[in-house]
mmCIF file of N, CA and C in Angstrom:
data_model
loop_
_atom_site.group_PDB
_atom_site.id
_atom_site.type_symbol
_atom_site.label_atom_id
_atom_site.label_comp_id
_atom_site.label_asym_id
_atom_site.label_seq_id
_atom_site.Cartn_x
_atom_site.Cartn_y
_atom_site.Cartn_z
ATOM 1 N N UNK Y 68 -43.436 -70.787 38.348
ATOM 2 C CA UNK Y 68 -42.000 -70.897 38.515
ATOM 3 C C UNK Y 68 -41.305 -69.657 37.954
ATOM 4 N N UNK Y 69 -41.770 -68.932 36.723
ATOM 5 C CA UNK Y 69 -41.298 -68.147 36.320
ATOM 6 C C UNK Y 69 -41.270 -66.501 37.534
ATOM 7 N N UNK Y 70 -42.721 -66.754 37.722
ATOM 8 C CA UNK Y 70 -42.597 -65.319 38.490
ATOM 9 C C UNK Y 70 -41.630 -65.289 39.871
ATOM 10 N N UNK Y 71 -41.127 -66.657 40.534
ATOM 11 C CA UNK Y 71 -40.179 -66.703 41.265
ATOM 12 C C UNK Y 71 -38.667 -66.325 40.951
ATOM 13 N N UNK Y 72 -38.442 -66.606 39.585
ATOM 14 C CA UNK Y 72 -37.290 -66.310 38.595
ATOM 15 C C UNK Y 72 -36.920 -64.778 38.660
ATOM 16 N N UNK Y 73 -38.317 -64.483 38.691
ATOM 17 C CA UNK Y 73 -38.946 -62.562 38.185
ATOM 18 C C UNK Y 73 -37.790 -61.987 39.635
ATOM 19 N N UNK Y 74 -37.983 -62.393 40.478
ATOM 20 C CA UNK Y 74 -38.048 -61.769 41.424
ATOM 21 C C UNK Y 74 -36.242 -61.944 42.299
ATOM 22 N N UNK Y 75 -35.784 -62.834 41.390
ATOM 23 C CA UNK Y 75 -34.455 -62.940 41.595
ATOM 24 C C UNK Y 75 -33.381 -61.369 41.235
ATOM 25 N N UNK Y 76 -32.435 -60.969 42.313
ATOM 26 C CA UNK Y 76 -31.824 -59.920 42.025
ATOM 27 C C UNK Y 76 -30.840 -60.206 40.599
ATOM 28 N N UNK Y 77 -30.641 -61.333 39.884
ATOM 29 C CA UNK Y 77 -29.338 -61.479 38.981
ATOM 30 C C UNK Y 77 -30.254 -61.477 37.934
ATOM 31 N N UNK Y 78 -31.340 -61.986 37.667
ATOM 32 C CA UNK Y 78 -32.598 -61.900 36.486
ATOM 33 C C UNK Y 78 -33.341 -60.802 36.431
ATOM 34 N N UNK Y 79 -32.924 -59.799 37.523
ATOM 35 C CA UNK Y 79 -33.960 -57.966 37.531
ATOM 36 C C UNK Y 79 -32.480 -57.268 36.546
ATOM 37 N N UNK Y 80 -31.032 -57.810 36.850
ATOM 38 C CA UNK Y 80 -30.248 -57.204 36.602
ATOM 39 C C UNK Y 80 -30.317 -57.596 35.281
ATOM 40 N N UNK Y 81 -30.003 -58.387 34.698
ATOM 41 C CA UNK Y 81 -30.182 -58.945 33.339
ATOM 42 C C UNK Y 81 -31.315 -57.854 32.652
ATOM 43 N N UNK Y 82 -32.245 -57.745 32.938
ATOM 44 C CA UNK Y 82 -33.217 -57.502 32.506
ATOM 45 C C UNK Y 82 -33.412 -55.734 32.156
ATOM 46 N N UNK Y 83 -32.172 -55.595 33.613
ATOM 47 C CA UNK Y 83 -32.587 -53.698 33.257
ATOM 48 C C UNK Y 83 -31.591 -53.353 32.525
ATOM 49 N N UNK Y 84 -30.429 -54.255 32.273
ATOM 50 C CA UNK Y 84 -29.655 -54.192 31.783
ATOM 51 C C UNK Y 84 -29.625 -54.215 30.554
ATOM 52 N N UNK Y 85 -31.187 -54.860 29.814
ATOM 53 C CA UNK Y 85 -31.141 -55.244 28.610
ATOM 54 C C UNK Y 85 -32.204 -54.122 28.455
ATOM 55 N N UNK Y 86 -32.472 -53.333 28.980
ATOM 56 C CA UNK Y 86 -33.637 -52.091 28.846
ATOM 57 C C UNK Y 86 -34.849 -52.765 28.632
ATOM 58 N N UNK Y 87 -35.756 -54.202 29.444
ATOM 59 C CA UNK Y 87 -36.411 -54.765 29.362
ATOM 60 C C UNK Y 87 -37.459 -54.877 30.745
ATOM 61 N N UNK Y 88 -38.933 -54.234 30.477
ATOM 62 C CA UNK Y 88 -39.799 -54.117 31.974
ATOM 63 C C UNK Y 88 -40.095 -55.267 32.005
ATOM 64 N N UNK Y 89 -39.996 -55.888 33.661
ATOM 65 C CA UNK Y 89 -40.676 -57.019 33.553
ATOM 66 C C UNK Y 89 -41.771 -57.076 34.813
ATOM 67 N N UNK Y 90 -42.961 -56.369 34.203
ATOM 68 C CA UNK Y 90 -44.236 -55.556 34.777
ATOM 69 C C UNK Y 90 -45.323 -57.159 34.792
ATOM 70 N N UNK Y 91 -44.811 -57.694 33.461
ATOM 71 C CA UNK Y 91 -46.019 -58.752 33.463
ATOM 72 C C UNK Y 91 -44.963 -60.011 32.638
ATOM 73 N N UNK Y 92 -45.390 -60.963 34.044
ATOM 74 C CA UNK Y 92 -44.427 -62.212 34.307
ATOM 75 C C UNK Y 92 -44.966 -63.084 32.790
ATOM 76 N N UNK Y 93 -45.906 -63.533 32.895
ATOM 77 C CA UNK Y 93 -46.860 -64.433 31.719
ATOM 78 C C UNK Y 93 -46.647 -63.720 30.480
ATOM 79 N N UNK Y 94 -46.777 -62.133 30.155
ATOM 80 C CA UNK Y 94 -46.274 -62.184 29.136
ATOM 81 C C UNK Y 94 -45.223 -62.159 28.301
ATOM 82 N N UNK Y 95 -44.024 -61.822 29.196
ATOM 83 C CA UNK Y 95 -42.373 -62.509 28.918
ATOM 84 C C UNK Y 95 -42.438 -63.793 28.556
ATOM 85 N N UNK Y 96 -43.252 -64.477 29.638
ATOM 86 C CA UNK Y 96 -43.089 -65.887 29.531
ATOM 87 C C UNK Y 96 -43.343 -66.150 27.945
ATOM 88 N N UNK Y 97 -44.679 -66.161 28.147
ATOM 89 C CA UNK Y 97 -45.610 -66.675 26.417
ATOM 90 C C UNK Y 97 -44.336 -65.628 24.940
ATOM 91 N N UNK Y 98 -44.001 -64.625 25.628
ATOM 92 C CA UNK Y 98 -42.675 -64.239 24.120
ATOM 93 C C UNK Y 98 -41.915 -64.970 24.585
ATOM 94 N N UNK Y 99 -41.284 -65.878 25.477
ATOM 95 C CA UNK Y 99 -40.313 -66.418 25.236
ATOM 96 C C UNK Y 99 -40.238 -67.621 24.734
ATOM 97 N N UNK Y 100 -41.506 -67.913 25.232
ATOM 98 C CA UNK Y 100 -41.457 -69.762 24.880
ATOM 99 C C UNK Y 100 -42.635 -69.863 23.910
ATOM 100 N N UNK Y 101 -40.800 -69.780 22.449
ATOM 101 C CA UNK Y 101 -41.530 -69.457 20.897
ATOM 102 C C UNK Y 101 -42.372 -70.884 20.492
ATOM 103 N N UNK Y 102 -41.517 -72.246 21.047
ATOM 104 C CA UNK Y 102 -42.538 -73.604 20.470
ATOM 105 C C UNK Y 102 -44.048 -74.081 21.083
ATOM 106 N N UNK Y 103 -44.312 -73.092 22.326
ATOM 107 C CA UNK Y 103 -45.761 -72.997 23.073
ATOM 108 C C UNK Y 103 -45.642 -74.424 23.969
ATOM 109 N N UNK Y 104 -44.168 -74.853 24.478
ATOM 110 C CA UNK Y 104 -44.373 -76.300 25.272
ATOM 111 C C UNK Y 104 -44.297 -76.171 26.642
ATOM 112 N N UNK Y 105 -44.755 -74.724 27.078
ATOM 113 C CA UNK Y 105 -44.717 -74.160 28.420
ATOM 114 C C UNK Y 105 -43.427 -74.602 29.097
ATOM 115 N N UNK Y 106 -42.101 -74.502 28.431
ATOM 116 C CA UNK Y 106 -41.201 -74.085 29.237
ATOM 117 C C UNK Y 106 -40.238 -73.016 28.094
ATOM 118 N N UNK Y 107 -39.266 -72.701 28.984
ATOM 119 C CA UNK Y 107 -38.273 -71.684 28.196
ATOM 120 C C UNK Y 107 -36.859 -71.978 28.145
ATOM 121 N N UNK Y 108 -36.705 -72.640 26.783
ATOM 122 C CA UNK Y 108 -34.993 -73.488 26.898
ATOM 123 C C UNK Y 108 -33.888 -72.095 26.901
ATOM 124 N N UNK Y 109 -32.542 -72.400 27.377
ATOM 125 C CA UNK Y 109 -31.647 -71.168 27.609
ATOM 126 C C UNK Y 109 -31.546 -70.485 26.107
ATOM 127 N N UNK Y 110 -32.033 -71.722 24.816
ATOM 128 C CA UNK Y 110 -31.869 -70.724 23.451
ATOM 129 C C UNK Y 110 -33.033 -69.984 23.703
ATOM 130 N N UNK Y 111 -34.156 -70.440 23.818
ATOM 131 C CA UNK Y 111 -35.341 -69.055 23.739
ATOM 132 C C UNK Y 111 -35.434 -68.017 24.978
ATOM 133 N N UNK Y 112 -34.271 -68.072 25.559
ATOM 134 C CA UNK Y 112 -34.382 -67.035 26.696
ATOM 135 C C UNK Y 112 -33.328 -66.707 26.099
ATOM 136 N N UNK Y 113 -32.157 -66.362 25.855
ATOM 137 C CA UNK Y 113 -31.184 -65.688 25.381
ATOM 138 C C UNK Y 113 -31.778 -65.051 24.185
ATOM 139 N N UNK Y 114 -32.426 -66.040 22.847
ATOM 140 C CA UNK Y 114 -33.065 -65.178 21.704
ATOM 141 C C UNK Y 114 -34.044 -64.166 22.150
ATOM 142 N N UNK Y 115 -34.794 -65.025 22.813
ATOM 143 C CA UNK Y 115 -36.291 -63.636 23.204
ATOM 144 C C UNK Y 115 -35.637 -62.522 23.855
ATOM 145 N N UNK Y 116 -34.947 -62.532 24.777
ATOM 146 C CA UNK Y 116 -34.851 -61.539 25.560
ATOM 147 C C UNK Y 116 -34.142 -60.457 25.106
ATOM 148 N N UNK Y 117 -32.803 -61.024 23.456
ATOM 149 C CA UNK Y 117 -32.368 -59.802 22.835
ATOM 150 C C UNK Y 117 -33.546 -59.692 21.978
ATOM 151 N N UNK Y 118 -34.742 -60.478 21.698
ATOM 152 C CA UNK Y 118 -35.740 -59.690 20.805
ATOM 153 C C UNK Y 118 -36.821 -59.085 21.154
ATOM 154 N N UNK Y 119 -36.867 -58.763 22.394
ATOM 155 C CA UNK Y 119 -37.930 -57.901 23.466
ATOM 156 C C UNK Y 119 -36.956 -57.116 24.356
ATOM 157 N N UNK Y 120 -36.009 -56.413 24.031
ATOM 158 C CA UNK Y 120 -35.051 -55.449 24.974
ATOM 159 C C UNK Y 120 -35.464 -53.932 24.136
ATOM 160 N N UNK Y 121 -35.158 -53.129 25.328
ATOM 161 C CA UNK Y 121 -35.794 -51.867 24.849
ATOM 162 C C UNK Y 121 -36.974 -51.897 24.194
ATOM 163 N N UNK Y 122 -37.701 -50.265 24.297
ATOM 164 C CA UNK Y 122 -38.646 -49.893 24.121
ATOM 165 C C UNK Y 122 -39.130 -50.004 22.496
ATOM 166 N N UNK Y 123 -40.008 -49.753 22.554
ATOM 167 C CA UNK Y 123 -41.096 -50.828 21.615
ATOM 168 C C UNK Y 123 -40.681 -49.292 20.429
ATOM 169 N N UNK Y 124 -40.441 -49.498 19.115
ATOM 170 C CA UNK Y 124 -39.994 -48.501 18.148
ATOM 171 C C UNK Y 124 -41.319 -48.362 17.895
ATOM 172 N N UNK Y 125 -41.633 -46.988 17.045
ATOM 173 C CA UNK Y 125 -43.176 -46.539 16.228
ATOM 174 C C UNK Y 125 -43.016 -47.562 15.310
ATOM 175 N N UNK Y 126 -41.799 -47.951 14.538
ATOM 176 C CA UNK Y 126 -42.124 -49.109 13.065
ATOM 177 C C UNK Y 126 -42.056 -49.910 13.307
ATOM 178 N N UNK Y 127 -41.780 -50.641 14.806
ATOM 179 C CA UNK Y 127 -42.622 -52.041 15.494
ATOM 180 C C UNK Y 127 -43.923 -52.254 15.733
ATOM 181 N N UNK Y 128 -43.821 -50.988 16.652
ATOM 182 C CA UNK Y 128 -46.034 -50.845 16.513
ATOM 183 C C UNK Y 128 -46.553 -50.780 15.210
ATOM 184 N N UNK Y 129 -46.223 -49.823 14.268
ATOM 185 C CA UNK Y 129 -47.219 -49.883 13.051
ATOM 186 C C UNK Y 129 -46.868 -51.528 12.728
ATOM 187 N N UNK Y 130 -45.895 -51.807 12.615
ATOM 188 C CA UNK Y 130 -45.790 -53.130 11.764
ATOM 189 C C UNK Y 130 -46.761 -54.425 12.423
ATOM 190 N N UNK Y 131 -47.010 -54.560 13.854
ATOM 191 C CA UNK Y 131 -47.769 -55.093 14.513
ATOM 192 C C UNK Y 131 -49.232 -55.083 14.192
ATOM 193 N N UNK Y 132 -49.367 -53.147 14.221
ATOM 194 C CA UNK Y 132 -50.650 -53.138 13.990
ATOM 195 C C UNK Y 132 -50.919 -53.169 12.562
ATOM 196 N N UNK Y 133 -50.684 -54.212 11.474
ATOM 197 C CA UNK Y 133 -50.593 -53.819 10.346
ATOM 198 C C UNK Y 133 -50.330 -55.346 10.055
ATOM 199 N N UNK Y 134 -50.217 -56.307 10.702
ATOM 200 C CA UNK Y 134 -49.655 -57.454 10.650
ATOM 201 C C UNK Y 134 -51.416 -58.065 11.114
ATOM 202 N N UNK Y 135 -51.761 -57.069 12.743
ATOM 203 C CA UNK Y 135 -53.192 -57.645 13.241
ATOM 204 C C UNK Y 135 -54.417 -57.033 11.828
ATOM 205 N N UNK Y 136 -54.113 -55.988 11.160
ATOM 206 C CA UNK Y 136 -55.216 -55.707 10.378
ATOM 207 C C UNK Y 136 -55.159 -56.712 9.063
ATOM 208 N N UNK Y 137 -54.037 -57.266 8.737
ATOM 209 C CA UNK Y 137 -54.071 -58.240 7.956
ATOM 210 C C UNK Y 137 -54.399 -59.287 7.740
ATOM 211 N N UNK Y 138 -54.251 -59.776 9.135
ATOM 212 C CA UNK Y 138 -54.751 -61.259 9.761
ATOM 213 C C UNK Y 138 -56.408 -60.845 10.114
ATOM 214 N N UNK Y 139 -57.065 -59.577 10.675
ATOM 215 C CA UNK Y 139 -58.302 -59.822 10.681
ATOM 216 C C UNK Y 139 -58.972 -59.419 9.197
ATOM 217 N N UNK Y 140 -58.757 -59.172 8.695
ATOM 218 C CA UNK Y 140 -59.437 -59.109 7.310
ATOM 219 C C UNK Y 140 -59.111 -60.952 6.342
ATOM 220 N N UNK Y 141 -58.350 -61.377 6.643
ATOM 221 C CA UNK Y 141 -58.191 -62.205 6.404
ATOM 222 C C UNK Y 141 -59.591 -63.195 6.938
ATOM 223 N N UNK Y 142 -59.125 -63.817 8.406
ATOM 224 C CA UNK Y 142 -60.181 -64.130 9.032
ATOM 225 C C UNK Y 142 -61.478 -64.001 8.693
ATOM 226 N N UNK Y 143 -61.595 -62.504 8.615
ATOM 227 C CA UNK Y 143 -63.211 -62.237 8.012
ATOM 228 C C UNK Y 143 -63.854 -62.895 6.554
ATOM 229 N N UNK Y 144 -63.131 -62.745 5.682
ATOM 230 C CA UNK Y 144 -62.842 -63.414 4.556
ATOM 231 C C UNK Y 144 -63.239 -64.751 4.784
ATOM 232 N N UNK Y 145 -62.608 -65.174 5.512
ATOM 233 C CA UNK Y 145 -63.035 -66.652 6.005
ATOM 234 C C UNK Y 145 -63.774 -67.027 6.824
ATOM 235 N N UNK Y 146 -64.327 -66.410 7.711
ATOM 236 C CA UNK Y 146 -65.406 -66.325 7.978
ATOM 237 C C UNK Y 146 -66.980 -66.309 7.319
ATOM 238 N N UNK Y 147 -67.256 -65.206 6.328
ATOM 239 C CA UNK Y 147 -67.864 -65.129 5.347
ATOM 240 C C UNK Y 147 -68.131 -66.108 4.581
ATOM 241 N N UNK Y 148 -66.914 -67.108 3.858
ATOM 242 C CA UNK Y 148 -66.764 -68.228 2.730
ATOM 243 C C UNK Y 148 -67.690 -68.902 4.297
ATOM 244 N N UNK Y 149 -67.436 -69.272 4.853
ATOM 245 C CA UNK Y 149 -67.753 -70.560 5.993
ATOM 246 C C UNK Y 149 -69.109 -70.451 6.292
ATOM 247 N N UNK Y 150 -69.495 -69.082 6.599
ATOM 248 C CA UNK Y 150 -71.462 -68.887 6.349
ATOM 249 C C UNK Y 150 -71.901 -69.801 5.123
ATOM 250 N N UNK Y 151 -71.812 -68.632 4.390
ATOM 251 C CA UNK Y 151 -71.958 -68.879 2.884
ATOM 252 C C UNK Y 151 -71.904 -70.534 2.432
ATOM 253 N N UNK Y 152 -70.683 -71.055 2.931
ATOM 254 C CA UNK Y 152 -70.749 -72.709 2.597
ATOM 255 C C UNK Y 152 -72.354 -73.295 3.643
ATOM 256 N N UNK Y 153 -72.127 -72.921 4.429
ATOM 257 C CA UNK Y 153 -73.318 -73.446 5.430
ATOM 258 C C UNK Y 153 -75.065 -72.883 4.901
ATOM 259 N N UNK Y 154 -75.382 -71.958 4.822
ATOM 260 C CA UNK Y 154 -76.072 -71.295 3.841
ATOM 261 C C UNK Y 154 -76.709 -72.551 2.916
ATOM 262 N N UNK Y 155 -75.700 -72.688 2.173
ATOM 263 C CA UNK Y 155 -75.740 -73.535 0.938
ATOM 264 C C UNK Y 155 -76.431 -74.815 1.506
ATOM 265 N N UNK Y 156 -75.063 -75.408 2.162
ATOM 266 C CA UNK Y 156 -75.731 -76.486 2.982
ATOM 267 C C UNK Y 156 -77.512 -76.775 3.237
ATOM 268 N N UNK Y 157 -78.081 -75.875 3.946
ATOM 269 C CA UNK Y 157 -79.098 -75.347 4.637
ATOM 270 C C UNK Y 157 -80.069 -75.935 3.422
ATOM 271 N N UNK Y 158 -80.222 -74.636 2.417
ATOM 272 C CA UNK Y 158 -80.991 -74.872 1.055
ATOM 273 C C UNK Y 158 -81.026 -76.143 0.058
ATOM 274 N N UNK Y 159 -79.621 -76.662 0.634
ATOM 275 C CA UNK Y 159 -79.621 -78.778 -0.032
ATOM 276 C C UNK Y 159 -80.266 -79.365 0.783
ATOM 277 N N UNK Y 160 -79.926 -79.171 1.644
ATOM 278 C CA UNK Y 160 -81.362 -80.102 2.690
ATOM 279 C C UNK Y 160 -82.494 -79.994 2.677
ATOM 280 N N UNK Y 161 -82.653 -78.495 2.345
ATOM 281 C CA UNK Y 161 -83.845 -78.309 2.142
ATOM 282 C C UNK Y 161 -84.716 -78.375 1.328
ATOM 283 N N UNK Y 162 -83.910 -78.491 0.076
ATOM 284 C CA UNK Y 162 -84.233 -79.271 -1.522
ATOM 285 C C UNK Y 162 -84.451 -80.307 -1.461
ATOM 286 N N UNK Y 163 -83.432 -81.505 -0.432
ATOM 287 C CA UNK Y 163 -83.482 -82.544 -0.781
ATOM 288 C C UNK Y 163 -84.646 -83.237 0.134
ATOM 289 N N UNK Y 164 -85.193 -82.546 0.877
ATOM 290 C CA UNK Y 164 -86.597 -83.050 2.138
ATOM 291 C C UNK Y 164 -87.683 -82.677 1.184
ATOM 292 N N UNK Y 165 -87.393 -81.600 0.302
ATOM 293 C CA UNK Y 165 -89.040 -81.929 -0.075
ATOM 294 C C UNK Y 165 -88.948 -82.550 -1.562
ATOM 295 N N UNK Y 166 -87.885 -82.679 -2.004
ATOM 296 C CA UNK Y 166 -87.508 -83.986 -3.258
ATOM 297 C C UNK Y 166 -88.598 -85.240 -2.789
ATOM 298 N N UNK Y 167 -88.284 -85.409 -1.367
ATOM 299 C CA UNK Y 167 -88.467 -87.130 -0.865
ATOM 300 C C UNK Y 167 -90.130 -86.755 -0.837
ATOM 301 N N UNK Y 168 -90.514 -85.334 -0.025
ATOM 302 C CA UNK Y 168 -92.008 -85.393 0.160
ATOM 303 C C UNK Y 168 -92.703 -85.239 -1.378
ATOM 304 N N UNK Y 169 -92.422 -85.005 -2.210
ATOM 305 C CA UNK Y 169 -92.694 -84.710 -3.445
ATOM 306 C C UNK Y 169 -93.286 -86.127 -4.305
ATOM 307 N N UNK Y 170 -92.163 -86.704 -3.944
ATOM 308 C CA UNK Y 170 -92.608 -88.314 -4.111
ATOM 309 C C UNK Y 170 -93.658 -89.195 -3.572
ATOM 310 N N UNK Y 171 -94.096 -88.679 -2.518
ATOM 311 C CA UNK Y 171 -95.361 -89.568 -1.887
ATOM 312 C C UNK Y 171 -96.488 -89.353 -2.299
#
């Protein structure tokens, strides 16, 4: 539904008007519709669209890319703990199987 929207002359005008490409339909969409309930109420199209107008600043990109290096080091972090718990796991079972054969 959206890319039919795309293609309307009063929503191209809006759009160039707001110094905003709209090259790729889905990903307007997904910035606009901030609660993820696959639609876009007139508040998150009026908010998104003044918060995706004009071209992307250098201290938007760094801050992006600096936001993703945070979140993957993070991740990794947690990743790691989540082996490591399993690991553990592994070596209790494996304690506790030959506990039982130990006994016979």
């Amino acid at each position: 539904e959206l890319e039919v929207f795309l293609h309307d002359p009063r929503l191209q005008a809006i759009f160039a008007h707001l110094n905003i490409n709209v090259l790729n339909a889905w990903t307007i969409f997904r910035l606009l519709d901030t609660d993820s309930n696959q639609e876009v109420s007139i508040d998150e199209f009026v908010t998104g669209l003044l918060r995706i107008r004009g071209p992307a600043k250098t201290i938007d990109v760094r801050s992006v890319h600096h936001d993703i290096k945070r979140i993957q080091a993070i991740l990794t972090r947690f990743m790691e703990f989540v082996e490591q718990r399993f690991l553990d796991l592994e070596t209790r079972k494996r304690t506790m199987a030959g506990e039982q054969f130990s006994d016979l």
